[in-house]
Coordinates of C-alpha atoms in Angstrom, one line a residue:
X5 CA 5.6 2.7 -18.7
X6 CA 3.3 3.1 -16.1
X7 CA 4.2 4.8 -13.1
X8 CA 2.8 3.4 -9.7
X9 CA 1.3 6.5 -8.7
X10 CA -0.8 5.7 -12.6
X11 CA -1.5 2.4 -11.9
X12 CA -3.1 3.4 -7.8
X13 CA -5.0 6.4 -9.7
X14 CA -6.9 3.8 -12.4
X15 CA -7.4 0.6 -9.6
X16 CA -4.8 -1.4 -11.7
X17 CA -4.0 -3.7 -9.4
X18 CA -2.2 -5.8 -11.8
X19 CA 0.2 -3.3 -13.0
X20 CA 0.9 -2.8 -9.5
X21 CA 1.7 -6.4 -8.9
X22 CA 3.7 -6.2 -11.9
X23 CA 5.9 -3.5 -10.5
X24 CA 6.6 -5.6 -6.8
X25 CA 10.0 -7.2 -6.6
X26 CA 9.9 -10.8 -5.5
X27 CA 10.9 -10.4 -2.2
X28 CA 9.6 -7.1 -1.6
X29 CA 8.8 -6.0 2.2
X30 CA 5.9 -4.7 3.4
X31 CA 5.6 -2.5 5.9
X32 CA 1.7 -2.0 7.3
X33 CA 0.8 0.9 9.5
X34 CA -1.1 -1.2 11.5
X35 CA 0.9 -4.6 12.2
X36 CA 4.1 -4.9 14.0
X37 CA 5.8 -7.5 11.7
X38 CA 6.8 -6.8 7.7
X39 CA 5.0 -9.3 5.3
X40 CA 7.5 -10.8 3.2
X41 CA 6.7 -11.3 -0.8
X42 CA 5.0 -10.1 -3.3
X43 CA 1.7 -12.4 -2.8
X44 CA 1.1 -11.2 0.7
X45 CA 2.0 -7.8 -0.6
X46 CA 0.4 -7.7 -3.6
X47 CA -3.0 -9.2 -1.8
X48 CA -3.2 -6.9 0.8
X49 CA -2.6 -3.6 -1.4
X50 CA -5.5 -5.1 -3.1
X51 CA -7.9 -5.1 -0.4
X52 CA -6.8 -1.9 0.8
X53 CA -8.6 -0.2 -2.0
X54 CA -11.0 -2.0 -1.1
X55 CA -11.1 -0.4 2.4
X56 CA -10.3 3.1 1.5
X57 CA -13.0 5.4 0.1
X58 CA -11.8 8.8 -2.3
X59 CA -8.4 7.7 -2.4
X60 CA -6.3 10.5 -3.9
X61 CA -2.6 10.8 -4.1
X62 CA -2.0 14.5 -3.0
X63 CA 2.0 15.3 -3.4
X64 CA 4.7 12.9 -5.0
X65 CA 8.3 13.7 -3.1
X66 CA 11.3 12.4 -5.1
X67 CA 12.0 12.8 -9.0
X68 CA 12.2 10.1 -11.8
X69 CA 15.0 8.0 -11.4
X70 CA 14.9 8.0 -7.3
X71 CA 15.3 4.8 -5.9
X72 CA 13.1 6.2 -2.8
X73 CA 9.8 7.9 -3.0
X74 CA 7.1 8.8 -1.2
X75 CA 3.6 9.6 -2.2
X76 CA 1.0 11.5 0.2
X77 CA -2.1 10.5 0.0
X78 CA -5.9 11.6 1.7
X79 CA -8.5 9.1 2.2
X80 CA -11.6 7.9 4.5
X81 CA -11.8 4.4 6.7
X82 CA -15.4 4.1 7.8
X83 CA -15.7 7.8 7.6
X84 CA -12.7 9.3 9.0
X85 CA -10.5 11.6 7.3
X86 CA -7.2 9.8 6.9
X87 CA -4.0 11.4 6.1
X88 CA -1.5 8.7 4.9
X89 CA 1.7 8.2 3.2
X90 CA 3.3 5.6 0.7
X91 CA 7.2 5.0 0.7
X92 CA 8.5 3.0 -2.1
X93 CA 12.1 2.1 -2.4
X94 CA 12.8 0.4 -5.6
X95 CA 15.8 -1.5 -6.6
X96 CA 18.0 -1.6 -9.6
X97 CA 15.4 -2.9 -12.4
X98 CA 12.8 -0.5 -11.2
X99 CA 10.8 -2.6 -9.0
X100 CA 9.3 -1.8 -5.5
X101 CA 11.8 -3.6 -3.3
X102 CA 10.4 -1.8 0.5
X103 CA 7.0 -0.4 1.0
X104 CA 6.0 1.3 3.9
X105 CA 2.8 3.2 4.2
X106 CA 1.9 5.3 7.3
X107 CA -0.9 6.9 8.1
X108 CA -2.4 9.5 10.6
X109 CA -5.0 10.4 12.8
X110 CA -4.9 7.1 15.1
X111 CA -8.4 7.2 15.4
X112 CA -8.1 6.3 11.4
X113 CA -5.7 3.8 11.9
X114 CA -7.7 2.5 14.3
X115 CA -10.3 1.8 11.9
X116 CA -7.9 0.9 9.0
X117 CA -6.6 -1.7 10.9
X118 CA -10.1 -3.1 12.3
X119 CA -11.3 -3.2 8.6
X120 CA -8.3 -4.9 7.2
X121 CA -8.4 -7.0 10.2
X122 CA -11.7 -8.3 8.9
X123 CA -10.5 -9.1 5.9
X124 CA -6.8 -10.8 6.5
X125 CA -8.3 -14.1 6.7
X126 CA -9.1 -13.9 2.9
X127 CA -5.8 -11.9 2.5
X128 CA -4.2 -14.8 3.0
X129 CA -5.4 -17.4 1.3
X130 CA -5.4 -15.2 -1.7
X131 CA -1.8 -14.9 -0.9
X132 CA -1.3 -18.7 -0.5
X133 CA -3.2 -19.9 -3.8
X134 CA -0.5 -16.8 -6.0
X135 CA 2.4 -17.5 -4.3

């Protein structure tokens, strides 16, 4: 089985989507309200891989089989360097039930918010089609 990190490194978004629980909760670094459900989370993640440039994980925290993992990443958004962390919680079936992202610095987070905001109408449309 492919790990989440391996799927992201390969840009295999179908594999990433298969790892999401139907009731996954996505906590965005730039939105106040969490997004609930597999369809919207998958649509957001598909858009994020287009927004981030030179995305790569630099560290993984958590042992195989642990329910909680943290994946530290580096990327660029609109030419600005960003460092962030994906916090993943897995259920007893190995599916992601909670996905929280944090990014820094503020200017890069603001650029991410602009880029994702510009795509959000399409993200919502894709999610609605896949619900």
